[in-house]
Tab-separated table of C-alpha atoms in Angstrom:
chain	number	residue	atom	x	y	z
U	1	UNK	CA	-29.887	-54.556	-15.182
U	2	UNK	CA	-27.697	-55.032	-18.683
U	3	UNK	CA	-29.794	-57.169	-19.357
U	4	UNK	CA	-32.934	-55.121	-19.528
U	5	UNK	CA	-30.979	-52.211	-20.565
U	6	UNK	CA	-30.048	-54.314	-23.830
U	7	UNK	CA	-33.668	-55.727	-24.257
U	8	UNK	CA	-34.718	-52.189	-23.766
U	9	UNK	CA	-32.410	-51.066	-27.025
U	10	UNK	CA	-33.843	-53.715	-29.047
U	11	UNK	CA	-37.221	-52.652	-28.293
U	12	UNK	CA	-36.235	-48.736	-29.128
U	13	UNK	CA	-34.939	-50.486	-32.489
U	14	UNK	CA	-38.171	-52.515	-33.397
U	15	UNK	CA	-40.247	-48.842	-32.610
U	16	UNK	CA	-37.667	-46.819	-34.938
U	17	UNK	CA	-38.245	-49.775	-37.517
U	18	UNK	CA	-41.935	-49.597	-37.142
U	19	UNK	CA	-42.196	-45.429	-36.992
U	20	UNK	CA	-40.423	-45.613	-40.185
U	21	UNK	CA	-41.628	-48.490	-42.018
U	22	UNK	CA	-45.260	-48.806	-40.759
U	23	UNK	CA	-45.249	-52.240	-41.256
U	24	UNK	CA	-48.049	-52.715	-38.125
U	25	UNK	CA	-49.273	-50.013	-36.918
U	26	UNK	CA	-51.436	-49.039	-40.248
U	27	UNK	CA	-52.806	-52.502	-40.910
U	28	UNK	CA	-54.029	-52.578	-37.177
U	29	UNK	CA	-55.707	-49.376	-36.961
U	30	UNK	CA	-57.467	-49.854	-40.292
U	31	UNK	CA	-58.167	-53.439	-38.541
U	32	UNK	CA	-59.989	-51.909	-35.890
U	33	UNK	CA	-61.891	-49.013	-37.568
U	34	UNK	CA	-62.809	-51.830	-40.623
U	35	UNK	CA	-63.682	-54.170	-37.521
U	36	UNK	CA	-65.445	-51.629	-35.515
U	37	UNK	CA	-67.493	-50.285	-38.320
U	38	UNK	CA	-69.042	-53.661	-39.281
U	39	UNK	CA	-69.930	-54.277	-35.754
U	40	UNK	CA	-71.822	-50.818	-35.349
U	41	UNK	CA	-73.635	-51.070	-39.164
U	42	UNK	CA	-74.707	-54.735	-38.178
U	43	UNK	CA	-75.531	-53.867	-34.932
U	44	UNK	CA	-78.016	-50.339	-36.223
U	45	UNK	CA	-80.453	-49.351	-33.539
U	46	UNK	CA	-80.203	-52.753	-31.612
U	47	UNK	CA	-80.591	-53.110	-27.937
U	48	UNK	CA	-77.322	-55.617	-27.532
U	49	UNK	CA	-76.721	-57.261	-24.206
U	50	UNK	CA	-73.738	-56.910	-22.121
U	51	UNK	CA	-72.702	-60.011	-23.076
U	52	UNK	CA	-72.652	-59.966	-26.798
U	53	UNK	CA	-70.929	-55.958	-26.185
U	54	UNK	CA	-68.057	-57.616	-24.149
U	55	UNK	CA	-67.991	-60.874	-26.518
U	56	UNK	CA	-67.643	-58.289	-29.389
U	57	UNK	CA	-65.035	-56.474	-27.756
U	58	UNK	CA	-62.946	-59.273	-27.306
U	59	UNK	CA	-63.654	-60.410	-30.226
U	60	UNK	CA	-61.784	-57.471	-32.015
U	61	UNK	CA	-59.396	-57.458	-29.569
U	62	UNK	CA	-58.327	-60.625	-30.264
U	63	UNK	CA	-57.845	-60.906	-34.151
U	64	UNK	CA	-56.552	-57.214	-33.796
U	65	UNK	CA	-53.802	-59.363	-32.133
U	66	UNK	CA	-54.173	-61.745	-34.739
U	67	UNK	CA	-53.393	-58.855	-37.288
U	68	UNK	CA	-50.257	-57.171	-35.815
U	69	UNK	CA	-48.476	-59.349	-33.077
U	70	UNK	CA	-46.928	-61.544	-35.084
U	71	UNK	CA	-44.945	-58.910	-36.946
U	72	UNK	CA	-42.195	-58.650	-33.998
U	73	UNK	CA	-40.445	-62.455	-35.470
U	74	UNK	CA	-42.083	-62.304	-38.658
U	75	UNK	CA	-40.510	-58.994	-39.903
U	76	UNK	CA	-37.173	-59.907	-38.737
U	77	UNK	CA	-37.336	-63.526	-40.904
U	78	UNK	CA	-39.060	-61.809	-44.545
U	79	UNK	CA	-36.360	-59.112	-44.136
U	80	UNK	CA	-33.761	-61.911	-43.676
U	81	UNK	CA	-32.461	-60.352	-40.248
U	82	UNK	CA	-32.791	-63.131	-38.028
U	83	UNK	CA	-28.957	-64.212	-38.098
U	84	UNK	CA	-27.834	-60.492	-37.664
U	85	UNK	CA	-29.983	-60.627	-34.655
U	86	UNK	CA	-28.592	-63.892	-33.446
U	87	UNK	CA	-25.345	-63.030	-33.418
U	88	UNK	CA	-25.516	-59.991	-31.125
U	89	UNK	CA	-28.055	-60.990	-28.471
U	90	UNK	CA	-28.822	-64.058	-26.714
U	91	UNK	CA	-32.407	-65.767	-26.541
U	92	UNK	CA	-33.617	-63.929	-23.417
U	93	UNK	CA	-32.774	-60.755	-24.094
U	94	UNK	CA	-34.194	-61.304	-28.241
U	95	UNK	CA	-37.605	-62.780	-26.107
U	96	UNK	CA	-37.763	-59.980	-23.716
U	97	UNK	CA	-36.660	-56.798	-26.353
U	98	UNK	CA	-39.633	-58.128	-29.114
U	99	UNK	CA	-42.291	-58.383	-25.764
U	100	UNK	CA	-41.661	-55.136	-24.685
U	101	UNK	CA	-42.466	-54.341	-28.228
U	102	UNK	CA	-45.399	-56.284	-28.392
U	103	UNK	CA	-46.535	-55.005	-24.572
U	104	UNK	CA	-46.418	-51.501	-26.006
U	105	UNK	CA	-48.559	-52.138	-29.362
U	106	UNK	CA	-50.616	-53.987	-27.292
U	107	UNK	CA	-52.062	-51.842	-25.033
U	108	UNK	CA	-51.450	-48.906	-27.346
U	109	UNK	CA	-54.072	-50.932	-30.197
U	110	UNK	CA	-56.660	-51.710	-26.941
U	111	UNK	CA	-56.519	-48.770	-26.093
U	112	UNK	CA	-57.781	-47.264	-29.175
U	113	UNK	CA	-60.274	-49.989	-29.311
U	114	UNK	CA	-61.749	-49.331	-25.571
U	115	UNK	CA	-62.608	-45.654	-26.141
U	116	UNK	CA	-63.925	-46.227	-29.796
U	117	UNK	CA	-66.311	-48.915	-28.307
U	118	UNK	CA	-66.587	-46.353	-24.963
U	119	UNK	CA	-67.387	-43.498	-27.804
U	120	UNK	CA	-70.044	-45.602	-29.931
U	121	UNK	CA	-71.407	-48.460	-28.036
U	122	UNK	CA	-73.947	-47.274	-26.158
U	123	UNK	CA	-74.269	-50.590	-23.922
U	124	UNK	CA	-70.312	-50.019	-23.299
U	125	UNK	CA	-70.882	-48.601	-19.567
U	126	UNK	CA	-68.397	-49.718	-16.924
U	127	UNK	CA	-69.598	-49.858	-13.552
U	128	UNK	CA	-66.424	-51.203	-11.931
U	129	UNK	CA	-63.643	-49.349	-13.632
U	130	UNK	CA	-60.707	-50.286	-10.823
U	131	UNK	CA	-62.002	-54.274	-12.237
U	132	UNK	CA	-61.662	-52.951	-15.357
U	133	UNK	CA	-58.281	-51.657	-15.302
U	134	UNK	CA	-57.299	-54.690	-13.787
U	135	UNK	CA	-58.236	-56.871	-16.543
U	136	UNK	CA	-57.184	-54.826	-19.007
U	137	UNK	CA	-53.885	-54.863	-17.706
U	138	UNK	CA	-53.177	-58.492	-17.193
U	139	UNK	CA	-55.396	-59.403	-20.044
U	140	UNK	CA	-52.638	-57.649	-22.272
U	141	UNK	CA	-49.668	-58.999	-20.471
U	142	UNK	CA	-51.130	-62.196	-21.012
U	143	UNK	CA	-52.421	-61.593	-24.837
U	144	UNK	CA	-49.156	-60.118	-25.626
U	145	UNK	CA	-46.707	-62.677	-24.076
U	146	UNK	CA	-49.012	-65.349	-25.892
U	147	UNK	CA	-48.571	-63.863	-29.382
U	148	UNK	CA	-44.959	-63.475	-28.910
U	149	UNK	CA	-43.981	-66.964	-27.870
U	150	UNK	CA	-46.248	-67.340	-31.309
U	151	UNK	CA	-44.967	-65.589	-33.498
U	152	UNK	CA	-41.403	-66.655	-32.777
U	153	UNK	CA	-42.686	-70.462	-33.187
U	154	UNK	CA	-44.521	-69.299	-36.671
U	155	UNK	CA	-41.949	-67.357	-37.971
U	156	UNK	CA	-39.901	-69.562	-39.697
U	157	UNK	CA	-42.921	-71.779	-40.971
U	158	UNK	CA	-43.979	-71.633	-44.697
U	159	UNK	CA	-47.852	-70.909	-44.144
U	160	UNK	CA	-47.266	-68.282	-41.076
U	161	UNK	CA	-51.256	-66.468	-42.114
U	162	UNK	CA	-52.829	-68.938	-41.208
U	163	UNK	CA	-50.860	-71.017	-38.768
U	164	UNK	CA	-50.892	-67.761	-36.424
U	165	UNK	CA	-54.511	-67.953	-35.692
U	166	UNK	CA	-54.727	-71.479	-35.228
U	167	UNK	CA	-52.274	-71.799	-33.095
U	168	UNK	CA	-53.131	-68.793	-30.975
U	169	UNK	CA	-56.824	-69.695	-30.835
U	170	UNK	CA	-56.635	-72.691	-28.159
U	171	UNK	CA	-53.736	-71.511	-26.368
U	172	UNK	CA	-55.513	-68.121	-26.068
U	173	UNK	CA	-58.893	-69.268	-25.423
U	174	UNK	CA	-58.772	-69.857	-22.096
U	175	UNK	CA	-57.281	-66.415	-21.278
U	176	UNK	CA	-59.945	-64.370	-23.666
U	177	UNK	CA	-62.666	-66.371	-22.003
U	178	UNK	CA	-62.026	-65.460	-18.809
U	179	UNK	CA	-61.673	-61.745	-19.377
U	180	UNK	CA	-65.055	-61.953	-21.363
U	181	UNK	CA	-66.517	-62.571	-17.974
U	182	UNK	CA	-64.266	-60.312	-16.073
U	183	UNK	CA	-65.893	-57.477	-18.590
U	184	UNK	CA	-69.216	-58.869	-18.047
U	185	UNK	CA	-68.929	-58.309	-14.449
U	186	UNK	CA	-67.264	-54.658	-14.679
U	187	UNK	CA	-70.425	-54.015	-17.086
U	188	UNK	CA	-72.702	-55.284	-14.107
U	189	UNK	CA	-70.723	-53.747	-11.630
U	190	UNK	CA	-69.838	-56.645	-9.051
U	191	UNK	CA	-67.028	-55.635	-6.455
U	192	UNK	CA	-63.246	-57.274	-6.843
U	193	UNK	CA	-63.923	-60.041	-4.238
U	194	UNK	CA	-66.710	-61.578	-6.277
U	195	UNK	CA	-64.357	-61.653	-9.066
U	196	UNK	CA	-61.379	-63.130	-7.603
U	197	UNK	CA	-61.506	-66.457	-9.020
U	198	UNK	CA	-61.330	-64.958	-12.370
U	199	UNK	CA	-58.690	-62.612	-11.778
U	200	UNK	CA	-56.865	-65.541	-10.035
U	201	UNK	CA	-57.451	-67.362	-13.136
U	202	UNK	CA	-55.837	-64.381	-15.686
U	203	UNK	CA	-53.114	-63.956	-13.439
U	204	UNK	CA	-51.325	-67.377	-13.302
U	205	UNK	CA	-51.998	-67.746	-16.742
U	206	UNK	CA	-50.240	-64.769	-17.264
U	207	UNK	CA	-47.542	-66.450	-14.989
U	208	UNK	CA	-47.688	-69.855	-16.787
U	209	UNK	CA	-46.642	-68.480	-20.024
U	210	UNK	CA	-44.059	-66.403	-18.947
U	211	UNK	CA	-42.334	-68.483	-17.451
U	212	UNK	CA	-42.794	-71.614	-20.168
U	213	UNK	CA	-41.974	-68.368	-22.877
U	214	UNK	CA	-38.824	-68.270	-21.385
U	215	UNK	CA	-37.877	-71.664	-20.843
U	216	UNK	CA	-38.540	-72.337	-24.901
U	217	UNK	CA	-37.475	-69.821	-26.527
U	218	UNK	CA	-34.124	-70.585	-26.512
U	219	UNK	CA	-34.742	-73.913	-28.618
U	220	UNK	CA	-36.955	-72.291	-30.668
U	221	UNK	CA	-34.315	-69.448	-31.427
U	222	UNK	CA	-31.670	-71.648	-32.573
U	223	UNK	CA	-33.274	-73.759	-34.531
C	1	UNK	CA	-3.263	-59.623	-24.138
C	2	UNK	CA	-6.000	-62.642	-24.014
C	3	UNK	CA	-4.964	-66.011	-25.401
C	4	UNK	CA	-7.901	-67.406	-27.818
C	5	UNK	CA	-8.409	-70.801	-28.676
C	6	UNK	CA	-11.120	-72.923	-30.363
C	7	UNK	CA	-11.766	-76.916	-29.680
C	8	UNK	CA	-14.541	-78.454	-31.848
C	9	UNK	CA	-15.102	-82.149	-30.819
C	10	UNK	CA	-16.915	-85.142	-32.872
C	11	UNK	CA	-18.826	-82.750	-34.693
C	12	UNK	CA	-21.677	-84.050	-36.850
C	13	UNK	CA	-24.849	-82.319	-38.067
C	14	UNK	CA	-27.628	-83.640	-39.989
C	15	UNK	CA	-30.843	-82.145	-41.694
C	16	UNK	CA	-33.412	-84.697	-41.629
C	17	UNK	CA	-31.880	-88.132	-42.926
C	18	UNK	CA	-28.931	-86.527	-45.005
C	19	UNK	CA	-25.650	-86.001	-42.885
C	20	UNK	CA	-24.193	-82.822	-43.201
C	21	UNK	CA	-21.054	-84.000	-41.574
C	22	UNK	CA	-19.597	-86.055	-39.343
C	23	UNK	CA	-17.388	-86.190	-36.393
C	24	UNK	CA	-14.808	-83.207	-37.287
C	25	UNK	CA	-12.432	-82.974	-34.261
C	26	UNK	CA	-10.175	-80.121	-34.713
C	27	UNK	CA	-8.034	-77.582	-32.248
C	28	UNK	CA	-7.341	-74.006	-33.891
C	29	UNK	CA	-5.226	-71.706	-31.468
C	30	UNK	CA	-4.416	-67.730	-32.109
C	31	UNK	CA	-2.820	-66.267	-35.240
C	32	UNK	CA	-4.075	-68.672	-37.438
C	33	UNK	CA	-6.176	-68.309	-40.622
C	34	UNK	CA	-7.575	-71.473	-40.937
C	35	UNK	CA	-9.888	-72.545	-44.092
C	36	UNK	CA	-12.903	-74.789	-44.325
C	37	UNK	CA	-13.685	-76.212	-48.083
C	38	UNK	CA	-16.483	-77.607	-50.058
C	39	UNK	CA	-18.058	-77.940	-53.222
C	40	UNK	CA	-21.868	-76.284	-52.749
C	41	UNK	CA	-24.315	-77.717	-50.390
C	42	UNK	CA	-21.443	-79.259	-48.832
C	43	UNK	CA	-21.903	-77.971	-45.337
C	44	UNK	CA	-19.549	-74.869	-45.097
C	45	UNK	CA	-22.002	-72.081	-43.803
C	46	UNK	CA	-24.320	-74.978	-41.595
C	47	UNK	CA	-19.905	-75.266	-40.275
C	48	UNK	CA	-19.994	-71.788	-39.547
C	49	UNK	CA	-23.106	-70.807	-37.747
C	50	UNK	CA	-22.673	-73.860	-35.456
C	51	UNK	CA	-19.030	-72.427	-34.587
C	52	UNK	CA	-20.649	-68.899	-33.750
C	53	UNK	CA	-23.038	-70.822	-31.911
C	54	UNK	CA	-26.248	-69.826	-33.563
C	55	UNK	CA	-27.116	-72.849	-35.125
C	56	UNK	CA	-26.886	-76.325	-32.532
C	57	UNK	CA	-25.200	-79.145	-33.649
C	58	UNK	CA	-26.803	-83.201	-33.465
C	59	UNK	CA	-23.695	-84.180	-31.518
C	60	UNK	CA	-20.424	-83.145	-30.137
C	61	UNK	CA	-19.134	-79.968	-28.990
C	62	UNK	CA	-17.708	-77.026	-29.724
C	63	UNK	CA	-15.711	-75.155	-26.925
C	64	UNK	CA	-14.437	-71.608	-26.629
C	65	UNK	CA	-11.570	-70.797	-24.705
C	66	UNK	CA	-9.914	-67.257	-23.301
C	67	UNK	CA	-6.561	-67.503	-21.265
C	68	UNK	CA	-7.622	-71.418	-20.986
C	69	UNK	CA	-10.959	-70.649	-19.328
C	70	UNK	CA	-13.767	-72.118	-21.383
C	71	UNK	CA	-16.254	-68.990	-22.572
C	72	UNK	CA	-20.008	-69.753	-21.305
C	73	UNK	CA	-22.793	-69.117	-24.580
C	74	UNK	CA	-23.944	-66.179	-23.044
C	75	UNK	CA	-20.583	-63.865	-23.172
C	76	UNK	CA	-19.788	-65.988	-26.343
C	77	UNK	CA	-21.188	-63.180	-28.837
C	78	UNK	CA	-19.054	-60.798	-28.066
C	79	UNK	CA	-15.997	-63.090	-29.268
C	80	UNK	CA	-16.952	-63.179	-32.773
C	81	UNK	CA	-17.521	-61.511	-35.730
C	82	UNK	CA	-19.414	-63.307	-38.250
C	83	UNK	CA	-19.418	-62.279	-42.575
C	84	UNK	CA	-21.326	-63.903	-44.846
C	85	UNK	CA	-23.334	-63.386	-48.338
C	86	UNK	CA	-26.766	-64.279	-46.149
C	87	UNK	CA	-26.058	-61.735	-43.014
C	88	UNK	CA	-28.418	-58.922	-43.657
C	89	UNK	CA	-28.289	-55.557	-41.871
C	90	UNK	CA	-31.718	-53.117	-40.934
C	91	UNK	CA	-31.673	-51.941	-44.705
C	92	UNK	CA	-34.536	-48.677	-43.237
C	93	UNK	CA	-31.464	-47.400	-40.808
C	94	UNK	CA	-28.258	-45.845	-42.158
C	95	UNK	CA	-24.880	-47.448	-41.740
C	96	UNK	CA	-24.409	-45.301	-39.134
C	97	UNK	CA	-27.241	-46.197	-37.130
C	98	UNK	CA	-27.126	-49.923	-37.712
C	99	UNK	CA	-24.030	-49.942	-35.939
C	100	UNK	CA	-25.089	-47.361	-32.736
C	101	UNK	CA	-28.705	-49.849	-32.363
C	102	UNK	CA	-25.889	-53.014	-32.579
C	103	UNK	CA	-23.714	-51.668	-30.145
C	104	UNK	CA	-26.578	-51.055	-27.887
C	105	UNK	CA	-27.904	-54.359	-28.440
C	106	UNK	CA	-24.828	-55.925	-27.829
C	107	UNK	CA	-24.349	-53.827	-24.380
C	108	UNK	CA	-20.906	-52.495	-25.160
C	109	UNK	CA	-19.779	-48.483	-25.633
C	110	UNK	CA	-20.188	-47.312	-29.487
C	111	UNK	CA	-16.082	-45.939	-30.079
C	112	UNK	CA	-16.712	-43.349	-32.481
C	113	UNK	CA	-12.881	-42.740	-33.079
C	114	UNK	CA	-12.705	-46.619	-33.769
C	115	UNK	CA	-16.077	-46.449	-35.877
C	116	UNK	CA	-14.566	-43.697	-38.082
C	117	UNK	CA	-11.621	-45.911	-38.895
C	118	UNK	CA	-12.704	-48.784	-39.983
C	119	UNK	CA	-15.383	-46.949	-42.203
C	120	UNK	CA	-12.338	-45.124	-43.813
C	121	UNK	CA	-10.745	-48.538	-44.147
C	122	UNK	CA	-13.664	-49.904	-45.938
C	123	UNK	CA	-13.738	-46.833	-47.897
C	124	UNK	CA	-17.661	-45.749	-46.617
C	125	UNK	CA	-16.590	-42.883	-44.322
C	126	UNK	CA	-18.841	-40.882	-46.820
C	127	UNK	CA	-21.855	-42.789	-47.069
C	128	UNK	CA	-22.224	-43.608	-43.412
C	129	UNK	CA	-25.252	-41.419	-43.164
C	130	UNK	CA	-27.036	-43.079	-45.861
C	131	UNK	CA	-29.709	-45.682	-45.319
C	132	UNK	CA	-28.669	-49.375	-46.442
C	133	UNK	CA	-31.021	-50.085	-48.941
C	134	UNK	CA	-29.543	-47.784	-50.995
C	135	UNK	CA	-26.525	-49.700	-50.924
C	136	UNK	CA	-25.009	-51.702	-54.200
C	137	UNK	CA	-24.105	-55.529	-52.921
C	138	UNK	CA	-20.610	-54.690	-52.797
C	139	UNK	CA	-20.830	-51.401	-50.282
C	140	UNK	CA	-23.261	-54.212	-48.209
C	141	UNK	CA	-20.987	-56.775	-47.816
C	142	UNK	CA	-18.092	-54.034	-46.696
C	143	UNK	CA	-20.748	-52.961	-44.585
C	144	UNK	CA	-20.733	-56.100	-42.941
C	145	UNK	CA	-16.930	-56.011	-42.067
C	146	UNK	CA	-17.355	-52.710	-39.746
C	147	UNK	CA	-20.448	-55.105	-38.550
C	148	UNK	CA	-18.017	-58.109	-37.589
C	149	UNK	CA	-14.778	-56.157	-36.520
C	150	UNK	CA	-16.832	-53.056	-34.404
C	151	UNK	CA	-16.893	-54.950	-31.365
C	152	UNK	CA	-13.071	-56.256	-31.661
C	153	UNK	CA	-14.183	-59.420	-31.682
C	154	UNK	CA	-11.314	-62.753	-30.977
C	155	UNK	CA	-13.080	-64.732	-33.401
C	156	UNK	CA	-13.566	-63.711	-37.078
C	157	UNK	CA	-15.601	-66.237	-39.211
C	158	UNK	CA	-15.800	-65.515	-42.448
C	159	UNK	CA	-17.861	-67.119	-45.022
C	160	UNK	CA	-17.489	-66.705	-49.020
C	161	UNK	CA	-15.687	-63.412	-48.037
C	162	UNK	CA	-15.543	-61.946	-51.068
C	163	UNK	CA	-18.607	-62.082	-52.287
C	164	UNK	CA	-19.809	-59.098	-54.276
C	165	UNK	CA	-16.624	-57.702	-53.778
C	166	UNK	CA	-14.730	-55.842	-57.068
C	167	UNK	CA	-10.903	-56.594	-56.536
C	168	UNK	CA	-10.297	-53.528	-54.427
C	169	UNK	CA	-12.852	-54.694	-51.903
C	170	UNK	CA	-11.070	-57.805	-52.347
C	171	UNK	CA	-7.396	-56.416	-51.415
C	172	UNK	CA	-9.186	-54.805	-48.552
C	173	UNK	CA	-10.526	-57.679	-47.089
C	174	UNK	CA	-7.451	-59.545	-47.537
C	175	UNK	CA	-5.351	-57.104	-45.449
C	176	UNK	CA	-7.844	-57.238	-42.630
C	177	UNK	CA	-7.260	-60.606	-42.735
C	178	UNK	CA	-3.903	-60.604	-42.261
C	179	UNK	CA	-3.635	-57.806	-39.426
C	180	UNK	CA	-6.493	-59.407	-37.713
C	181	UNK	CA	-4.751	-63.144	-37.616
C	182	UNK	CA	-1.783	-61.503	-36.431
C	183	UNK	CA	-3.541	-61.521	-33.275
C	184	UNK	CA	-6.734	-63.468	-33.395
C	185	UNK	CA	-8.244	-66.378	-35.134
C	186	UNK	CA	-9.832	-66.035	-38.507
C	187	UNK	CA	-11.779	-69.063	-39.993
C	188	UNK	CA	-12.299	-69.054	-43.713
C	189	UNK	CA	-15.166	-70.761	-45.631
C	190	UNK	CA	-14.589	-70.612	-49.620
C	191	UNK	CA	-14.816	-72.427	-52.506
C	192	UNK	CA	-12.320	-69.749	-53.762
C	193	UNK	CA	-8.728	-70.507	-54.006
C	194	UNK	CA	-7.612	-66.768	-53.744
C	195	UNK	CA	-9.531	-66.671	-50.579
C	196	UNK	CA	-8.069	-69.575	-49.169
C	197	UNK	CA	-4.402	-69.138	-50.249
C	198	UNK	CA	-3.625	-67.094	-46.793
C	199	UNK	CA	-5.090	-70.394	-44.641
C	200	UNK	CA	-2.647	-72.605	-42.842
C	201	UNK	CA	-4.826	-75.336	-42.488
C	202	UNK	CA	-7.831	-75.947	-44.393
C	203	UNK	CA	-10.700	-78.539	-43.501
C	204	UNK	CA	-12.033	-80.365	-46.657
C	205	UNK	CA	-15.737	-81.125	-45.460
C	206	UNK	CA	-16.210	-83.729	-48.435
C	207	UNK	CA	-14.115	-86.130	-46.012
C	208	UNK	CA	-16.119	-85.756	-42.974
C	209	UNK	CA	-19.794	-87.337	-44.759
């Protein structure tokens, strides 16, 4: 209970930090309306398929994650903090303060993007919304744990721009497939059951990187 | 009153192919202000963070101990306070709240009465509500003092203490020092011999390559 009740402070501290310097929250929203905006001008008065709408929305999900996830370690190493950090909280609580963090932005970012595309995608029509919900939550969890264990392995790299994506791209791929199809489905409206195999699927990945997240972060935190 | 010792066993560290230093064996035991030398690059701070645990070492050990009972890494946080020229506090909070988010973090009660006193000691009592990036490098590295003492830490590692420090920041430091080894262990990095004239011991890390 200390334990979250720490990792809970450090998350309150990376908001405060972020409220006041904005160092993620404006670059991902003008992400997403830049993002969102090239879709819909490309797109005009195209029919899309359900497909390509649930591809796109991915899509801009994930380099939206691309854009801001990475700030949670990368802040704390250009603003020289790391060491301060280290010396008052252990690994675990450091991993489980900056996903809360990263939880939070996360579904508050897809969020924004799911009623913008709900708002202007006219092909955007969920017919299973309880499938939906589902996906959206663990798809996040899983997204958000990802770009955590990430960004702490980026952080202290010279290149971190571009090493972000490419490391995030195969060892999210797997995850953003699956909830391509999981949209697909809610688009076409096929029950839970049909779907389990898929939901099975974002669910232990979920698992799987939780739990190797938290068996390698302590290396990774102390160098 | 808890007894506070340090053990630090065939300690060696290396950064790729160049040795930082090797096998340092040493026993430091309360009230003692005990010095670590070194020209630069010579492996003082790399010394340091591996003491306060932050840092791991290629071999050996280094072992806390409380009333004889050896302090697991977890709980081992709490036992220090750590100064240096690198540490750097949230420069967007004030002084004031840089220490409240730390004590949070760290899971102990912020002492307000305690809080006050060592910001009157460091002579920032009136500044506390400003935020640190307004700062000049000396008020920072006082700043970093209430950091290391406001958890009344057993341990105090200090490295180039002085630092940015004019030479009343200087006598203020040095009398912290000396009240806090009266009880507790202080460990000393410097290259400056007014910094290490108070150690009883001092390691010379030039004979440990």
């Amino acid at each position: 209970m200390k334990m979250f009740s720490r990792a809970y402070n450090l998350f309150i501290k990376d908001l405060r930090s972020e409220l006041r310097t904005r160092y993620a929250i404006n670059a991902l929203i003008m992400f997403i309306l830049v993002a969102i905006s090239v879709i819909l001008f490309s797109i005009g008065n195209e029919k899309i398929p359900p497909q390509l709408t649930a591809g796109l929305y991915w899509v801009v999900i994930f380099f939206s994650a691309m854009s801001g996830l990475s700030r949670a370690f990368v802040s704390e190493e250009e603003k020289g903090t790391t060491l301060t950090l280290q010396l008052v909280a252990n690994a675990d609580i450091v991993f489980s303060g900056k996903l809360l963090f990263n939880l939070s932005l996360t579904f508050f970012i897809n969020l924004i993007i799911t009623f913008l595309y709900a708002a202007f995608f006219e092909d955007f029509v969920i017919n299973n919304f309880s499938l939906f919900l589902i996906t959206f939550f663990f798809g996040n969890i899983g997204l958000a744990i990802s770009s955590t264990i990430i960004a702490s392995i980026i952080a202290k790299a010279g290149a971190k721009g571009t090493l972000y994506p490419v490391l995030s791209f195969p060892i999210l791929l797997p995850l953003i497939l699956t909830c391509v199809q999981l949209t697909i489905f809610c688009f076409d409206g096929i029950n839970i059951e049909n779907s389990v195999y898929e939901l099975a699927i974002v669910i232990s990945y979920d698992i799987v990187m939780i739990t190797i997240s938290y068996l390698l972060f302590d290396f990774i935190w102390k160098e | 009153m808890n007894e506070y010792s340090l053990e630090i066993k065939n300690l060696s560290k290396k950064f790729g192919r160049r040795q930082v230093f090797n096998n340092i064996n040493l026993s430091i035991n309360e009230n003692t202000i005990f010095g670590i030398s070194g020209a630069n690059g010579s492996g003082k701070s790399t010394f340091m963070k591996i003491v306060a645990g932050v840092l791991t070492q290629d071999q050996g050990k280094v072992i806390h101990y409380i009333n004889n009972t050896p302090i697991n890494s977890e709980k081992l946080l709490n036992h220090i306070g750590f100064v240096s020229p690198y540490l750097v506090l949230y420069e967007e909070f004030t002084a004031e709240e840089n220490l409240i988010i730390f004590s949070k973090i760290r899971g102990i009660n912020y002492d307000v009465e305690y809080t006050k006193y060592l910001f009157n000691q460091l002579n920032l009592y009136k500044r506390r509500k400003e935020i640190i990036k307004t700062y000049s490098s000396g008020m920072k590295q006082r700043m970093k003092y209430i950091f290391a003492l406001i958890h009344k830490p057993n341990l105090l590692l200090l490295d180039e203490p002085t630092s940015n420090l004019d030479s009343e920041g200087k006598s203020t430091v040095y009398s912290i020092v000396n009240s806090f080894s009266k009880e507790k262990i202080v460990i000393i990095a410097s290259n400056e011999e007014q910094d290490l004239e108070f150690c009883k011991d001092i390691l010379h890390l030039e004979n440990y390559k």
